[in-house]
């Protein structure tokens, strides 16, 4: 059972449970035949952040500690907004990292990453899957809860 399915199973409201499960099923069905994406989730000191590993796995990602192997980098820091990270992240990037070379660096808003309710976890899944598979998913939260960071 996936991380998100376990979260959704705790929802007692049957209508809400079904709606959330449909959103997760849509994502999981679509990524079933896609290649897994290696992802590094970092804080603003370039330390690996494993807090989102479950939802990253459900979004088709594999958490990667080696920046030279990661095809996508997601920066997230508790208490740091996307705007705040925009001033910090450029000095943290190494041009030889594949994610930097292919312009696959993203900033995730700290409020989105602080998911506490099942609805917030499903929204976070949608945000992350949109980052991992651009063009395949469009949920409309780019610029709100996450942002592509052009390098």
PDB file of C-alpha atoms in Angstrom:
ATOM      1  CA  UNK A   1       0.000   0.000   0.000  1.00  0.00           C
ATOM      2  CA  UNK A   2       1.327   3.390  -0.909  1.00  0.00           C
ATOM      3  CA  UNK A   3       1.940   6.151   1.586  1.00  0.00           C
ATOM      4  CA  UNK A   4      -0.979   8.223   0.293  1.00  0.00           C
ATOM      5  CA  UNK A   5      -3.390   5.312   0.178  1.00  0.00           C
ATOM      6  CA  UNK A   6      -2.707   4.780   3.890  1.00  0.00           C
ATOM      7  CA  UNK A   7      -3.408   8.474   4.551  1.00  0.00           C
ATOM      8  CA  UNK A   8      -6.628   8.418   2.517  1.00  0.00           C
ATOM      9  CA  UNK A   9      -7.892   5.237   4.180  1.00  0.00           C
ATOM     10  CA  UNK A  10      -8.091   7.173   7.462  1.00  0.00           C
ATOM     11  CA  UNK A  11     -10.628   9.628   5.981  1.00  0.00           C
ATOM     12  CA  UNK A  12     -14.037   8.757   7.415  1.00  0.00           C
ATOM     13  CA  UNK A  13     -16.098  10.985   5.097  1.00  0.00           C
ATOM     14  CA  UNK A  14     -16.908   8.550   2.296  1.00  0.00           C
ATOM     15  CA  UNK A  15     -17.395  11.221  -0.398  1.00  0.00           C
ATOM     16  CA  UNK A  16     -14.108  12.938   0.457  1.00  0.00           C
ATOM     17  CA  UNK A  17     -12.350   9.571   0.662  1.00  0.00           C
ATOM     18  CA  UNK A  18     -13.543   8.617  -2.834  1.00  0.00           C
ATOM     19  CA  UNK A  19     -12.640  12.011  -4.302  1.00  0.00           C
ATOM     20  CA  UNK A  20      -9.098  11.884  -2.890  1.00  0.00           C
ATOM     21  CA  UNK A  21      -8.670   8.260  -3.965  1.00  0.00           C
ATOM     22  CA  UNK A  22      -9.736   9.156  -7.519  1.00  0.00           C
ATOM     23  CA  UNK A  23      -7.120  11.923  -7.666  1.00  0.00           C
ATOM     24  CA  UNK A  24      -4.387   9.560  -6.443  1.00  0.00           C
ATOM     25  CA  UNK A  25      -5.530   6.756  -8.766  1.00  0.00           C
ATOM     26  CA  UNK A  26      -5.420   9.120 -11.761  1.00  0.00           C
ATOM     27  CA  UNK A  27      -1.787   9.972 -11.026  1.00  0.00           C
ATOM     28  CA  UNK A  28      -0.746   6.406 -10.240  1.00  0.00           C
ATOM     29  CA  UNK A  29      -2.430   5.006 -13.347  1.00  0.00           C
ATOM     30  CA  UNK A  30      -0.742   7.554 -15.593  1.00  0.00           C
ATOM     31  CA  UNK A  31       2.766   7.073 -14.145  1.00  0.00           C
ATOM     32  CA  UNK A  32       2.524   3.276 -13.983  1.00  0.00           C
ATOM     33  CA  UNK A  33       4.307   2.858 -17.303  1.00  0.00           C
ATOM     34  CA  UNK A  34       6.636   5.844 -17.005  1.00  0.00           C
ATOM     35  CA  UNK A  35      10.256   5.663 -15.983  1.00  0.00           C
ATOM     36  CA  UNK A  36      10.961   6.487 -12.330  1.00  0.00           C
ATOM     37  CA  UNK A  37      12.671   9.857 -11.841  1.00  0.00           C
ATOM     38  CA  UNK A  38      15.640  10.235  -9.491  1.00  0.00           C
ATOM     39  CA  UNK A  39      14.979  13.212  -7.203  1.00  0.00           C
ATOM     40  CA  UNK A  40      17.076  15.082  -4.677  1.00  0.00           C
ATOM     41  CA  UNK A  41      15.059  16.980  -2.110  1.00  0.00           C
ATOM     42  CA  UNK A  42      17.298  19.570  -0.465  1.00  0.00           C
ATOM     43  CA  UNK A  43      17.125  22.324   2.124  1.00  0.00           C
ATOM     44  CA  UNK A  44      18.812  25.713   1.761  1.00  0.00           C
ATOM     45  CA  UNK A  45      22.119  24.294   3.007  1.00  0.00           C
ATOM     46  CA  UNK A  46      22.092  21.508   0.387  1.00  0.00           C
ATOM     47  CA  UNK A  47      21.313  18.867   3.008  1.00  0.00           C
ATOM     48  CA  UNK A  48      19.140  15.975   1.902  1.00  0.00           C
ATOM     49  CA  UNK A  49      15.564  16.310   3.148  1.00  0.00           C
ATOM     50  CA  UNK A  50      13.866  12.926   3.469  1.00  0.00           C
ATOM     51  CA  UNK A  51      10.590  14.252   4.915  1.00  0.00           C
ATOM     52  CA  UNK A  52       8.773  13.946   1.587  1.00  0.00           C
ATOM     53  CA  UNK A  53      10.139  10.545   0.557  1.00  0.00           C
ATOM     54  CA  UNK A  54       6.750   8.797   0.776  1.00  0.00           C
ATOM     55  CA  UNK A  55       4.933  11.286  -1.430  1.00  0.00           C
ATOM     56  CA  UNK A  56       7.917  11.505  -3.823  1.00  0.00           C
ATOM     57  CA  UNK A  57       7.766   7.713  -4.230  1.00  0.00           C
ATOM     58  CA  UNK A  58       4.009   7.870  -4.850  1.00  0.00           C
ATOM     59  CA  UNK A  59       4.643  10.549  -7.500  1.00  0.00           C
ATOM     60  CA  UNK A  60       7.007   8.268  -9.425  1.00  0.00           C
ATOM     61  CA  UNK A  61      10.233   9.541  -7.927  1.00  0.00           C
ATOM     62  CA  UNK A  62      13.124   7.855  -6.199  1.00  0.00           C
ATOM     63  CA  UNK A  63      14.847   9.907  -3.521  1.00  0.00           C
ATOM     64  CA  UNK A  64      18.512  10.287  -4.434  1.00  0.00           C
ATOM     65  CA  UNK A  65      21.321  11.420  -2.120  1.00  0.00           C
ATOM     66  CA  UNK A  66      23.887  11.820  -4.918  1.00  0.00           C
ATOM     67  CA  UNK A  67      23.379  15.090  -6.792  1.00  0.00           C
ATOM     68  CA  UNK A  68      25.269  13.649  -9.766  1.00  0.00           C
ATOM     69  CA  UNK A  69      22.520  11.035 -10.131  1.00  0.00           C
ATOM     70  CA  UNK A  70      19.474  13.218  -9.521  1.00  0.00           C
ATOM     71  CA  UNK A  71      17.563  14.293 -12.622  1.00  0.00           C
ATOM     72  CA  UNK A  72      15.370  16.634 -10.564  1.00  0.00           C
ATOM     73  CA  UNK A  73      16.184  18.784  -7.546  1.00  0.00           C
ATOM     74  CA  UNK A  74      13.433  20.113  -5.293  1.00  0.00           C
ATOM     75  CA  UNK A  75      14.394  22.750  -2.740  1.00  0.00           C
ATOM     76  CA  UNK A  76      12.152  22.979   0.310  1.00  0.00           C
ATOM     77  CA  UNK A  77      12.798  24.424   3.736  1.00  0.00           C
ATOM     78  CA  UNK A  78      10.474  24.826   6.679  1.00  0.00           C
ATOM     79  CA  UNK A  79      10.013  28.547   7.307  1.00  0.00           C
ATOM     80  CA  UNK A  80      11.391  29.559   3.899  1.00  0.00           C
ATOM     81  CA  UNK A  81       9.047  30.840   1.213  1.00  0.00           C
ATOM     82  CA  UNK A  82       9.698  30.357  -2.492  1.00  0.00           C
ATOM     83  CA  UNK A  83      10.597  34.034  -2.764  1.00  0.00           C
ATOM     84  CA  UNK A  84      13.086  33.699   0.078  1.00  0.00           C
ATOM     85  CA  UNK A  85      14.685  30.633  -1.512  1.00  0.00           C
ATOM     86  CA  UNK A  86      15.095  32.445  -4.839  1.00  0.00           C
ATOM     87  CA  UNK A  87      17.804  34.580  -3.271  1.00  0.00           C
ATOM     88  CA  UNK A  88      19.615  31.628  -1.681  1.00  0.00           C
ATOM     89  CA  UNK A  89      19.430  28.770  -4.189  1.00  0.00           C
ATOM     90  CA  UNK A  90      21.627  30.154  -7.025  1.00  0.00           C
ATOM     91  CA  UNK A  91      24.758  29.992  -4.877  1.00  0.00           C
ATOM     92  CA  UNK A  92      23.964  26.387  -3.891  1.00  0.00           C
ATOM     93  CA  UNK A  93      23.804  24.980  -7.415  1.00  0.00           C
ATOM     94  CA  UNK A  94      26.665  23.197  -9.146  1.00  0.00           C
ATOM     95  CA  UNK A  95      26.602  23.463 -12.947  1.00  0.00           C
ATOM     96  CA  UNK A  96      27.755  19.845 -13.350  1.00  0.00           C
ATOM     97  CA  UNK A  97      24.670  18.437 -11.615  1.00  0.00           C
ATOM     98  CA  UNK A  98      22.379  16.878 -14.259  1.00  0.00           C
ATOM     99  CA  UNK A  99      19.285  18.578 -12.796  1.00  0.00           C
ATOM    100  CA  UNK A 100      20.984  21.960 -13.178  1.00  0.00           C
ATOM    101  CA  UNK A 101      22.297  21.142 -16.638  1.00  0.00           C
ATOM    102  CA  UNK A 102      18.798  20.167 -17.815  1.00  0.00           C
ATOM    103  CA  UNK A 103      17.049  23.008 -15.949  1.00  0.00           C
ATOM    104  CA  UNK A 104      15.045  20.696 -13.651  1.00  0.00           C
ATOM    105  CA  UNK A 105      15.385  22.622 -10.382  1.00  0.00           C
ATOM    106  CA  UNK A 106      12.212  23.458  -8.463  1.00  0.00           C
ATOM    107  CA  UNK A 107      11.256  25.399  -5.358  1.00  0.00           C
ATOM    108  CA  UNK A 108       8.458  24.029  -3.177  1.00  0.00           C
ATOM    109  CA  UNK A 109       6.665  26.426  -0.869  1.00  0.00           C
ATOM    110  CA  UNK A 110       7.096  25.542   2.793  1.00  0.00           C
ATOM    111  CA  UNK A 111       3.331  25.709   3.376  1.00  0.00           C
ATOM    112  CA  UNK A 112       2.679  23.125   0.651  1.00  0.00           C
ATOM    113  CA  UNK A 113       5.390  20.859   2.064  1.00  0.00           C
ATOM    114  CA  UNK A 114       3.887  21.081   5.553  1.00  0.00           C
ATOM    115  CA  UNK A 115       0.960  18.902   4.488  1.00  0.00           C
ATOM    116  CA  UNK A 116      -1.064  17.732   7.467  1.00  0.00           C
ATOM    117  CA  UNK A 117      -4.482  16.763   6.097  1.00  0.00           C
ATOM    118  CA  UNK A 118      -5.208  14.101   3.472  1.00  0.00           C
ATOM    119  CA  UNK A 119      -6.349  16.872   1.083  1.00  0.00           C
ATOM    120  CA  UNK A 120      -3.010  18.663   1.502  1.00  0.00           C
ATOM    121  CA  UNK A 121      -1.062  15.433   0.950  1.00  0.00           C
ATOM    122  CA  UNK A 122      -2.936  14.745  -2.300  1.00  0.00           C
ATOM    123  CA  UNK A 123      -2.338  18.339  -3.463  1.00  0.00           C
ATOM    124  CA  UNK A 124       1.366  17.870  -2.655  1.00  0.00           C
ATOM    125  CA  UNK A 125       1.388  14.657  -4.717  1.00  0.00           C
ATOM    126  CA  UNK A 126      -0.078  16.588  -7.650  1.00  0.00           C
ATOM    127  CA  UNK A 127       2.543  19.326  -7.267  1.00  0.00           C
ATOM    128  CA  UNK A 128       5.427  16.860  -7.184  1.00  0.00           C
ATOM    129  CA  UNK A 129       4.168  14.743 -10.079  1.00  0.00           C
ATOM    130  CA  UNK A 130       3.837  17.922 -12.141  1.00  0.00           C
ATOM    131  CA  UNK A 131       7.512  18.695 -11.400  1.00  0.00           C
ATOM    132  CA  UNK A 132       8.694  15.167 -12.192  1.00  0.00           C
ATOM    133  CA  UNK A 133       6.694  14.755 -15.399  1.00  0.00           C
ATOM    134  CA  UNK A 134       6.311  18.223 -16.953  1.00  0.00           C
ATOM    135  CA  UNK A 135       3.894  18.272 -19.838  1.00  0.00           C
ATOM    136  CA  UNK A 136       2.129  15.091 -18.702  1.00  0.00           C
ATOM    137  CA  UNK A 137       0.378  16.684 -15.740  1.00  0.00           C
ATOM    138  CA  UNK A 138      -1.010  20.188 -15.287  1.00  0.00           C
ATOM    139  CA  UNK A 139      -2.786  20.866 -12.006  1.00  0.00           C
ATOM    140  CA  UNK A 140      -2.309  24.632 -12.110  1.00  0.00           C
ATOM    141  CA  UNK A 141      -0.311  25.211  -8.943  1.00  0.00           C
ATOM    142  CA  UNK A 142       2.928  26.364 -10.549  1.00  0.00           C
ATOM    143  CA  UNK A 143       3.661  29.794  -9.155  1.00  0.00           C
ATOM    144  CA  UNK A 144       1.371  29.183  -6.182  1.00  0.00           C
ATOM    145  CA  UNK A 145       2.753  26.235  -4.229  1.00  0.00           C
ATOM    146  CA  UNK A 146       5.826  25.486  -6.335  1.00  0.00           C
ATOM    147  CA  UNK A 147       7.957  27.122  -8.975  1.00  0.00           C
ATOM    148  CA  UNK A 148      10.387  26.085 -11.663  1.00  0.00           C
ATOM    149  CA  UNK A 149      13.746  27.662 -10.958  1.00  0.00           C
ATOM    150  CA  UNK A 150      15.439  28.704 -14.202  1.00  0.00           C
ATOM    151  CA  UNK A 151      19.205  28.380 -14.097  1.00  0.00           C
TER     152      UNK A 151
END
